[in-house]
mmCIF file of C-alpha atoms in Angstrom:
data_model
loop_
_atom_site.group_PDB
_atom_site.id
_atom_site.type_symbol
_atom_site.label_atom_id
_atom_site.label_comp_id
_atom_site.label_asym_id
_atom_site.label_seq_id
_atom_site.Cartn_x
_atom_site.Cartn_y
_atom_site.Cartn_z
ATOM 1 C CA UNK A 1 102.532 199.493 237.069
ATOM 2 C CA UNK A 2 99.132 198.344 238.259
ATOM 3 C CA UNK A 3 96.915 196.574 235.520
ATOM 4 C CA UNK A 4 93.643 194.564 235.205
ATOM 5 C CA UNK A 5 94.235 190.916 234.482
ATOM 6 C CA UNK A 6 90.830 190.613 232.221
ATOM 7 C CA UNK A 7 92.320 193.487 230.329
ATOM 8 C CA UNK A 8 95.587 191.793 229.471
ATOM 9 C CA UNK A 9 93.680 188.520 228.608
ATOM 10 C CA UNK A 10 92.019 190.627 226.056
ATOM 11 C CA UNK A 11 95.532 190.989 224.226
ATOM 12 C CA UNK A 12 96.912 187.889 225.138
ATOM 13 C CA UNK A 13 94.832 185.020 227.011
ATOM 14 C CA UNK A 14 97.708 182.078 228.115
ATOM 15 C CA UNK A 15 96.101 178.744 229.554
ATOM 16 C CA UNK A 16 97.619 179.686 233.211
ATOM 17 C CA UNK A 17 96.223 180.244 236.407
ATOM 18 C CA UNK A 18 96.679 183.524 237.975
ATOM 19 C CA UNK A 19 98.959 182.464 239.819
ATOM 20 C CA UNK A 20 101.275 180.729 236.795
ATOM 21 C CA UNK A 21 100.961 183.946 235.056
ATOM 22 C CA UNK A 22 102.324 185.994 237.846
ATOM 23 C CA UNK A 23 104.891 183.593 238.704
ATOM 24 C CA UNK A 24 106.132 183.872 234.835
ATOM 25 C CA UNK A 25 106.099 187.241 235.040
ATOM 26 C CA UNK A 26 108.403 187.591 238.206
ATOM 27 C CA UNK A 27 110.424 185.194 236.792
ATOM 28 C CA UNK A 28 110.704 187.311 232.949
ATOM 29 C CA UNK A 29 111.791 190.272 235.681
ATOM 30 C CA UNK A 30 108.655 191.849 235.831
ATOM 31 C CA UNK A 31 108.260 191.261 239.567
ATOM 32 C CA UNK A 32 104.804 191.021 240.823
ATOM 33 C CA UNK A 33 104.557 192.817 244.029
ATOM 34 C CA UNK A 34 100.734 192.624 244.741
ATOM 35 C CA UNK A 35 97.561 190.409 243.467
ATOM 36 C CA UNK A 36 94.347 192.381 244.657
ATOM 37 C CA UNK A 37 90.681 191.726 243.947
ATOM 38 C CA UNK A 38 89.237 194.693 241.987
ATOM 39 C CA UNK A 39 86.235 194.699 244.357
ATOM 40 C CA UNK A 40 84.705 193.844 247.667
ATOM 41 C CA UNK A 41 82.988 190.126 247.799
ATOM 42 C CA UNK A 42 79.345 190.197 247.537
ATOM 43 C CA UNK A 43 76.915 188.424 245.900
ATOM 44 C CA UNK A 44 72.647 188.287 245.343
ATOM 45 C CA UNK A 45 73.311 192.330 244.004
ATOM 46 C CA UNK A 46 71.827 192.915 240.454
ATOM 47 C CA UNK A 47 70.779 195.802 238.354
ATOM 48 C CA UNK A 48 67.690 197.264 239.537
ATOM 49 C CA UNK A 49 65.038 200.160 237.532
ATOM 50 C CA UNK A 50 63.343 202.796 239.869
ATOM 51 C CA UNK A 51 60.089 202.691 238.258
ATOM 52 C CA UNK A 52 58.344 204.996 240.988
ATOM 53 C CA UNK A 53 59.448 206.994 243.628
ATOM 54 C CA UNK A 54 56.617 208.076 246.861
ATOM 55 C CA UNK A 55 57.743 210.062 250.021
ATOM 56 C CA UNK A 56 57.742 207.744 253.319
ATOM 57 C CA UNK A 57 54.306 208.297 254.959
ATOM 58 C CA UNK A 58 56.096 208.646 258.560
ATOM 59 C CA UNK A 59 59.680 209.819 257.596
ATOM 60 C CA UNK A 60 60.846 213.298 255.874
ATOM 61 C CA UNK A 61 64.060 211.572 254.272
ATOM 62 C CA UNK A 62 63.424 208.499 253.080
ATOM 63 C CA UNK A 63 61.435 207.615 250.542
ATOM 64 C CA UNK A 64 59.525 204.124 249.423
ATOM 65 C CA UNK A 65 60.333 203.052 245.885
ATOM 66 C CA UNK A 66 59.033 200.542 243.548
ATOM 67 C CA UNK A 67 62.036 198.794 242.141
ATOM 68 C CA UNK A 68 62.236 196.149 238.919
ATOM 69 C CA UNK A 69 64.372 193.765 239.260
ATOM 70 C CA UNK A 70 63.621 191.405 236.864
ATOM 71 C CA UNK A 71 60.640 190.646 234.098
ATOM 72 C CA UNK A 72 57.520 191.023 236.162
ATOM 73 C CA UNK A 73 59.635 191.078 239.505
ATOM 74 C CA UNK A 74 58.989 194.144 241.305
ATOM 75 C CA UNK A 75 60.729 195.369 245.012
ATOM 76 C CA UNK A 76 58.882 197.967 247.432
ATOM 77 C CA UNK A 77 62.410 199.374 248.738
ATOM 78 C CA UNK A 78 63.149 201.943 251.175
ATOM 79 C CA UNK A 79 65.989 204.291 250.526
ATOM 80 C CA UNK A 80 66.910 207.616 251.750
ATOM 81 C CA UNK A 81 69.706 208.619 248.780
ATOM 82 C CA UNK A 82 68.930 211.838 247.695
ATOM 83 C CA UNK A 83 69.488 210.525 244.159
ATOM 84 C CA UNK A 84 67.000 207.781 243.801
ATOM 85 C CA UNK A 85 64.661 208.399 241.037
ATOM 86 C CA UNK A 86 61.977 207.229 239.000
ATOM 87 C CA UNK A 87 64.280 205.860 235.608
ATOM 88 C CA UNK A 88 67.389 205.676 237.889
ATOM 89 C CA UNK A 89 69.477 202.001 237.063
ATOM 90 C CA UNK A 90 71.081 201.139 240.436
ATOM 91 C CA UNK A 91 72.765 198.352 242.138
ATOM 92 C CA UNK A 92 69.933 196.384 243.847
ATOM 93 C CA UNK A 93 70.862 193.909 247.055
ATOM 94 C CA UNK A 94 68.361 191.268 247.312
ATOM 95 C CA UNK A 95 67.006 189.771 250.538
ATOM 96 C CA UNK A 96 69.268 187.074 251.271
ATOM 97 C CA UNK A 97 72.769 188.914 249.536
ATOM 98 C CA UNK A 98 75.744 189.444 251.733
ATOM 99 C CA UNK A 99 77.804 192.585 250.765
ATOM 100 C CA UNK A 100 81.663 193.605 251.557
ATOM 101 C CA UNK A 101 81.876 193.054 255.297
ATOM 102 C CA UNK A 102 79.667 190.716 255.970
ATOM 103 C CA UNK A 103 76.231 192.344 256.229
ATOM 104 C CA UNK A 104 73.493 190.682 255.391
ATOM 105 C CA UNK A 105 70.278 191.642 253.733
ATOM 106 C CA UNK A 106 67.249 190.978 255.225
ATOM 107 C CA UNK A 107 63.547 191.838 254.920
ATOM 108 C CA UNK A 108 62.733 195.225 257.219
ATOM 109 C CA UNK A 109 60.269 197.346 257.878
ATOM 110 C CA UNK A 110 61.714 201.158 258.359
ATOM 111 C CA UNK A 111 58.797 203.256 259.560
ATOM 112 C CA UNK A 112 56.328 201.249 258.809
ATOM 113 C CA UNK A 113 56.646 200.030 255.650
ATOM 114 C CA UNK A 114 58.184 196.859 254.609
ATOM 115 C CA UNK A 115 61.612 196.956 252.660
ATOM 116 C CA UNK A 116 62.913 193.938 250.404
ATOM 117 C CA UNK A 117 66.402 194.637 249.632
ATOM 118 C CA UNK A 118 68.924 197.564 249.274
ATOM 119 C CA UNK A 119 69.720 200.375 246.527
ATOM 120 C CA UNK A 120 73.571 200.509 246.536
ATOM 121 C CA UNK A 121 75.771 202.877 246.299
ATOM 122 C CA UNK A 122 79.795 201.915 245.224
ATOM 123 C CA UNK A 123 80.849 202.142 248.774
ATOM 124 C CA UNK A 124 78.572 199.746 249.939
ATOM 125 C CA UNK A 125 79.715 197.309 246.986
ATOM 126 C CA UNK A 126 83.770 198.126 247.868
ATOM 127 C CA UNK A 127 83.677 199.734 244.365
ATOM 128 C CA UNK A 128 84.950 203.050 246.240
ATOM 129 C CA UNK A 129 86.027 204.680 249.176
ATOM 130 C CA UNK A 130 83.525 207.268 249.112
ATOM 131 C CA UNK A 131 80.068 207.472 247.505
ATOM 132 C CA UNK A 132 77.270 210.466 247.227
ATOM 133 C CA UNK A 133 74.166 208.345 246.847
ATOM 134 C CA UNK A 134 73.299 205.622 244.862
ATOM 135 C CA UNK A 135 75.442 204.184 241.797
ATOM 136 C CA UNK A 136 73.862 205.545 238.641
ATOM 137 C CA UNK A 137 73.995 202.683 235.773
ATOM 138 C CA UNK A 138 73.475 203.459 232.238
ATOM 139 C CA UNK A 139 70.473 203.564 230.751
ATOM 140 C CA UNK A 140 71.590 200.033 228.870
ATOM 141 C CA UNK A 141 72.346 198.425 231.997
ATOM 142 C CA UNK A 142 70.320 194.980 231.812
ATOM 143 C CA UNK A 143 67.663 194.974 234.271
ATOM 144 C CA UNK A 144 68.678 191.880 236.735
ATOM 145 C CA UNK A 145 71.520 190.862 235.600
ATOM 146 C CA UNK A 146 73.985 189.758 238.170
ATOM 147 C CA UNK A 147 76.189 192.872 239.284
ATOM 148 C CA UNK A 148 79.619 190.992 239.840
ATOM 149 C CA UNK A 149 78.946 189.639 235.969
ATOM 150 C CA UNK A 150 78.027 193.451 234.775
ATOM 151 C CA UNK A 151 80.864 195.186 235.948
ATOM 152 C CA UNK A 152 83.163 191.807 235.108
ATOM 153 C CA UNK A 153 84.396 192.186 238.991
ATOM 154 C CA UNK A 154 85.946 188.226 238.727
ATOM 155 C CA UNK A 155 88.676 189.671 237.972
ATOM 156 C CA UNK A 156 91.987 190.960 240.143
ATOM 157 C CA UNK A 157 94.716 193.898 239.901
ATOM 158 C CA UNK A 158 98.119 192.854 239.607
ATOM 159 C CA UNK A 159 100.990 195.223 240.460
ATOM 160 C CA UNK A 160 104.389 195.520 239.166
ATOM 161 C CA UNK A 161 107.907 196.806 240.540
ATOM 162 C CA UNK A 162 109.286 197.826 237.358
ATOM 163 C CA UNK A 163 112.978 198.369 236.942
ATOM 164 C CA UNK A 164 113.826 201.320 235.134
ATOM 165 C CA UNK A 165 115.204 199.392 232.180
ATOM 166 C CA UNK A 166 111.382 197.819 231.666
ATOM 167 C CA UNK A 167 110.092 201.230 230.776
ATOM 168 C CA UNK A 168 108.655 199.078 227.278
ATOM 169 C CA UNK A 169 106.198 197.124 230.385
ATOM 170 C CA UNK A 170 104.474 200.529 231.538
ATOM 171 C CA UNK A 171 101.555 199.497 229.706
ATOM 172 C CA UNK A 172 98.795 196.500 229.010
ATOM 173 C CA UNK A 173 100.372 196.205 225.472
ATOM 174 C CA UNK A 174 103.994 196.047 226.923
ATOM 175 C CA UNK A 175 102.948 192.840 229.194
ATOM 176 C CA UNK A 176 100.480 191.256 226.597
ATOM 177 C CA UNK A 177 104.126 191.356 224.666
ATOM 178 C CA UNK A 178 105.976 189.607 227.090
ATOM 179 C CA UNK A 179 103.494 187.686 228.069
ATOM 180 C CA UNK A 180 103.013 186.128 224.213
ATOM 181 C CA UNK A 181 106.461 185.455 224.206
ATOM 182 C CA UNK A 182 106.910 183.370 227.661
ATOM 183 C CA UNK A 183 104.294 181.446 226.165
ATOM 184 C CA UNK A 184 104.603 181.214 222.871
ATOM 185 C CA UNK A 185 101.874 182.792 221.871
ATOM 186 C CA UNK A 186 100.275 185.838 219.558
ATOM 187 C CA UNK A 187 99.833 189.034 220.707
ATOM 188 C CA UNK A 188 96.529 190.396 219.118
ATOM 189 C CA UNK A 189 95.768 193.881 220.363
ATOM 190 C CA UNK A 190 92.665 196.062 219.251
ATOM 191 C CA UNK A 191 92.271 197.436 215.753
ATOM 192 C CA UNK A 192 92.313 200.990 215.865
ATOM 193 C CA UNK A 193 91.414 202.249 212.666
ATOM 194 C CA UNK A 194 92.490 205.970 211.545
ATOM 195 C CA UNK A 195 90.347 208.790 212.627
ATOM 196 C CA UNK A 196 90.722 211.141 209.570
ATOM 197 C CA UNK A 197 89.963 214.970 210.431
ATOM 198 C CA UNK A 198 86.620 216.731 210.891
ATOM 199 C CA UNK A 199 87.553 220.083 211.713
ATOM 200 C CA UNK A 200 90.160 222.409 209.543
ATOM 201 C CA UNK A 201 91.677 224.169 213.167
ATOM 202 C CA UNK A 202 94.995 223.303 213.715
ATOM 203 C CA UNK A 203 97.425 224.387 216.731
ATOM 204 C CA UNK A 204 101.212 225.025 215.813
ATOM 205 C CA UNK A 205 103.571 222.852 217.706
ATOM 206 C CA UNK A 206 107.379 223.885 218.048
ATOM 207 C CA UNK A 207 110.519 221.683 219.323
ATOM 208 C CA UNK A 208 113.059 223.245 220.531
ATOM 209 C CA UNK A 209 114.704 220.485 222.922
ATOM 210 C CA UNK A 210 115.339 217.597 220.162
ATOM 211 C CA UNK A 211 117.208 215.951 221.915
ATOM 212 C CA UNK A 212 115.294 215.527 224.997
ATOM 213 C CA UNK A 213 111.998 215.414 223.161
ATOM 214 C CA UNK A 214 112.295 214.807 219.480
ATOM 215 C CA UNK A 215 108.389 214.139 218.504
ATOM 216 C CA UNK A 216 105.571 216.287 219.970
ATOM 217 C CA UNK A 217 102.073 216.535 218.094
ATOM 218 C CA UNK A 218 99.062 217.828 219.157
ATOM 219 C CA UNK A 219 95.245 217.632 217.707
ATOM 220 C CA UNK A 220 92.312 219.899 218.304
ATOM 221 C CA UNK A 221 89.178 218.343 219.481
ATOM 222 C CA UNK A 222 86.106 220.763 219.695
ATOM 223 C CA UNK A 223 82.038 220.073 220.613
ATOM 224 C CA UNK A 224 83.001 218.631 223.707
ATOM 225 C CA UNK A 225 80.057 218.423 225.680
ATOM 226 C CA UNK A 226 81.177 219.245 229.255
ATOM 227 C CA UNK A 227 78.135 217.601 231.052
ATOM 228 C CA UNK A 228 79.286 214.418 229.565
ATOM 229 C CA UNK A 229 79.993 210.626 231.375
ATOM 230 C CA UNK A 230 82.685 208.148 231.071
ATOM 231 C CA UNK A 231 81.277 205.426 229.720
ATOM 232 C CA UNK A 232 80.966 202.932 232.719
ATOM 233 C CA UNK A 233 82.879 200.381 230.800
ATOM 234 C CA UNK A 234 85.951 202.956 230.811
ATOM 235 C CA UNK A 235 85.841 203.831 234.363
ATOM 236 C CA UNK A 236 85.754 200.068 235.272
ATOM 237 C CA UNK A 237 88.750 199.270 233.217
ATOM 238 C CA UNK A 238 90.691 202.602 234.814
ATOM 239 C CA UNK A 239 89.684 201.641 238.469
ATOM 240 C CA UNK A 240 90.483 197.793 237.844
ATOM 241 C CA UNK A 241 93.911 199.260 237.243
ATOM 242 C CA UNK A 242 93.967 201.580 239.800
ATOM 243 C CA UNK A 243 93.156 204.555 238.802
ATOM 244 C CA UNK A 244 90.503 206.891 239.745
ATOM 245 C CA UNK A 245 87.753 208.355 236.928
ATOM 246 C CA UNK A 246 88.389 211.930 236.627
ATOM 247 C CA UNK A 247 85.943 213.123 233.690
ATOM 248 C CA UNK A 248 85.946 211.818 230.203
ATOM 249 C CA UNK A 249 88.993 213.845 228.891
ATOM 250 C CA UNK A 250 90.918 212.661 231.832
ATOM 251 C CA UNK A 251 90.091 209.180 231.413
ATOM 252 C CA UNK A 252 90.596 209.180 227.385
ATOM 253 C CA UNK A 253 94.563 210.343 227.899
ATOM 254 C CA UNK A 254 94.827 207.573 231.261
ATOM 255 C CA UNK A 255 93.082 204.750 229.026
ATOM 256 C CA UNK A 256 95.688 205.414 226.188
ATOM 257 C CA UNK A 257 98.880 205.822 228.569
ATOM 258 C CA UNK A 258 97.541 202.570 230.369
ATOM 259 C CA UNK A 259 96.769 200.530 227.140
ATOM 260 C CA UNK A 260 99.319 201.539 224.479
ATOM 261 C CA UNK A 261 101.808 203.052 226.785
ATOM 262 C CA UNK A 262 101.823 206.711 225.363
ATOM 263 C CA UNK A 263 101.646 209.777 227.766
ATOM 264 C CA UNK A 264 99.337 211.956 226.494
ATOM 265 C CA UNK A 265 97.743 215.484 228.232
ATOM 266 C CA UNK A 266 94.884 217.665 227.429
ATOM 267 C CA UNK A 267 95.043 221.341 227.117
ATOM 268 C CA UNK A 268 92.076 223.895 227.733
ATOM 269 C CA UNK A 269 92.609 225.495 223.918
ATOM 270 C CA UNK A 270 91.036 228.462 225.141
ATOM 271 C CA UNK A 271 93.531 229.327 228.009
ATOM 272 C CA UNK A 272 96.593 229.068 225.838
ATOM 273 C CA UNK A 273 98.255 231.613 224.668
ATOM 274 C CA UNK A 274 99.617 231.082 221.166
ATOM 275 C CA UNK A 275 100.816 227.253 220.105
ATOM 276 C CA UNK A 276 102.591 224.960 221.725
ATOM 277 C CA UNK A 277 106.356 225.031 222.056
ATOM 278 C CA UNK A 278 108.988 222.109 224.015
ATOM 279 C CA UNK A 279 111.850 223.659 225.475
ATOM 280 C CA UNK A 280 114.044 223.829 228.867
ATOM 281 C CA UNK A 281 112.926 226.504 231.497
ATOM 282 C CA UNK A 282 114.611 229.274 231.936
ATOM 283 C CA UNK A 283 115.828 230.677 235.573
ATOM 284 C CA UNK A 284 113.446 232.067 237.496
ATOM 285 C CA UNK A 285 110.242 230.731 236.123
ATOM 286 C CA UNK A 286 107.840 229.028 238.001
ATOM 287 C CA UNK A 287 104.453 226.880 237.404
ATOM 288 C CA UNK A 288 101.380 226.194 238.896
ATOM 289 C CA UNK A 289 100.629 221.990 238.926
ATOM 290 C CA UNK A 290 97.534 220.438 238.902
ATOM 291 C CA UNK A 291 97.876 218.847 242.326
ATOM 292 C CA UNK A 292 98.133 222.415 244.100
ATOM 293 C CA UNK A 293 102.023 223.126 244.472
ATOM 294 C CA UNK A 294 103.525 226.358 242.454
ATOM 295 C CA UNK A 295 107.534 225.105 242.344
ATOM 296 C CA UNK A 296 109.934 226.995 240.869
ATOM 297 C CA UNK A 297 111.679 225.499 237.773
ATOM 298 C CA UNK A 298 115.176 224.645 237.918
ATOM 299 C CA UNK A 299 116.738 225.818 234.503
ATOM 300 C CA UNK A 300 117.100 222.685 231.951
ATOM 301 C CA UNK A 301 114.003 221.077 232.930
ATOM 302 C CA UNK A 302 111.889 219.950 230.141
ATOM 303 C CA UNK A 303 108.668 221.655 230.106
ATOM 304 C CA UNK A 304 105.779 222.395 227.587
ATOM 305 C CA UNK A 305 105.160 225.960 227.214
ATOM 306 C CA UNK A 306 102.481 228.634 225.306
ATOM 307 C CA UNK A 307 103.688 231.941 223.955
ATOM 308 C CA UNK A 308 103.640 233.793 227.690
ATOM 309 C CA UNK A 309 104.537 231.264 230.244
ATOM 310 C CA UNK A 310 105.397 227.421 230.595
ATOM 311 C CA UNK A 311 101.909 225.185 230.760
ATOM 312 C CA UNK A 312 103.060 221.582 231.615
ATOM 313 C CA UNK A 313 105.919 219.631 233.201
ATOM 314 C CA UNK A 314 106.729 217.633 230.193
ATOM 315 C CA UNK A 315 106.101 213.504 231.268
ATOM 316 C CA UNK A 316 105.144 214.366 234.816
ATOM 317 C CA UNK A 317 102.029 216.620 235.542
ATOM 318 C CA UNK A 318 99.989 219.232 233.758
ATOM 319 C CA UNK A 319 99.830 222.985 234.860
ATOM 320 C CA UNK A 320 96.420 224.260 237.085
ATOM 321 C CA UNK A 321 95.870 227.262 234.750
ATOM 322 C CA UNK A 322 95.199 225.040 231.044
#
């Protein structure tokens, strides 16, 4: 269990150090195994608006772009991204910033023309592993406001070693819980109000392994607009904790599982073939997971299943084909 410390602290905020909290936690039996900064150290970055974007005179891929990067502050930057943009929000390094590895930002001249400061992408921040381009902000994203204070990046990943028997700690909610109570504290989680109904479709759902799974529900969710973005907020959150944004559907079910603690999966209505229906496989059938592998079921196992075939490895991994 890998969770953001800024996100428990929004449950349950204890006057402890970092440290103090991890040590109370190890002692509760929640053993911490690993305290990680959720991003590389750099500083002198800040949010940056591509107001104008001109091809290099003397150079096919780069091009010279007028950045803002603060009221009436305005960069000539060079950048060869193939994403930078006039009305592009990016991560701007300033002459004099030092970024994840110690390199240092310093006035240039590429070609010919004079550069003052960096576009970013999340690799270059530590942010990721990989990066195409330049990190998009939103469109809200306050032109020069510090980046480390934008993303909240103060902040550090701490990982549990869970015992089975803590399966009620799998979440943010489970260790605001015991946090509250090691220090005497309340627990005050976010109101969720009810979302009542918009649509009149509904999707039958069947049990027939009660005692393995007595409570399955479903809900249909149309108008989803597949060109959508995870809000940045979301992704941060998700990555603080170790996991990797996957598309906003994705990252709904991994924010819920993460915060409250409930598994949840998302179904492609359209490739389904009937309802739902939780039962045990039968011999001989097989299914086709998400991460690649077809395995063959071994009779009993809990699975979710459609009308023709099973869909889902119930609690471990969705099927390929919905």
């Amino acid at each position: 269990m890998k969770f953001s410390e800024k996100w428990l602290r929004e449950w349950v905020d204890p006057p402890v150090s970092t440290e103090e909290l991890a040590h109370q936690l190890t002692m509760a039996g929640l053993e911490v195994d690993a305290i990680e900064p959720v991003a590389g150290e750099f500083r002198k970055v800040v949010v940056g608006e591509v107001l104008a974007v001109e091809p290099h005179p003397d150079a096919d891929k780069l091009r010279v772009c007028q950045v803002k990067v603060g009221e009436d502050k305005l960069l000539t930057i060079v950048c060869g991204a193939a994403n930078a943009r006039a009305g592009l929000k990016a991560p701007v390094a300033l002459v004099g910033a030092v970024l994840p590895g110690d390199f240092r930002i310093k006035k240039s001249k590429l070609r010919g023309v004079p550069s003052h400061g960096m576009l970013c992408s999340e690799k270059e921040l530590g942010l990721a592993d990989q990066a195409e381009g330049l990190m998009e902000l939103p469109d809200d994203a306050p032109v020069g406001q510090d980046m480390r204070d934008y993303l909240e990046l103060d902040d550090v990943s701490i990982e549990l070693g869970l015992t089975p028997n803590r399966g009620d700690c799998l979440s943010i909610a489970g260790v605001a819980r015991e946090t509250g109570v090691l220090n005497r504290l309340s627990v005050a989680g976010p109101d969720i109000p009810p979302v009542d109904p918009a649509i009149d479709a509904t999707l039958e759902v069947v049990l027939d392994a009660t005692r393995d799974c007595p409570r399955y529900v479903g809900r249909i969710i149309q108008g989803i607009d597949p060109s959508a973005r995870t809000p940045l907020w979301m992704q941060e959150k998700l990555r603080h904790s170790g996991i990797r944004s996957l598309g906003p559907v994705v990252d709904v079910t991994n924010y819920v599982l993460l915060e409250l603690g409930q598994p949840m999966h998302a179904f492609d209505l359209a490739t389904l073939d009937g309802g739902l229906r939780v039962r045990h496989a039968r011999a001989g059938e097989t299914l086709s997971l998400l991460d690649g592998q077809t395995i063959e079921l071994l009779p009993g196992s809990l699975v979710i299943a459609d009308a023709a075939r099973p869909v889902a490895l119930a609690g471990i991994m969705g099927g390929r084909d919905t």
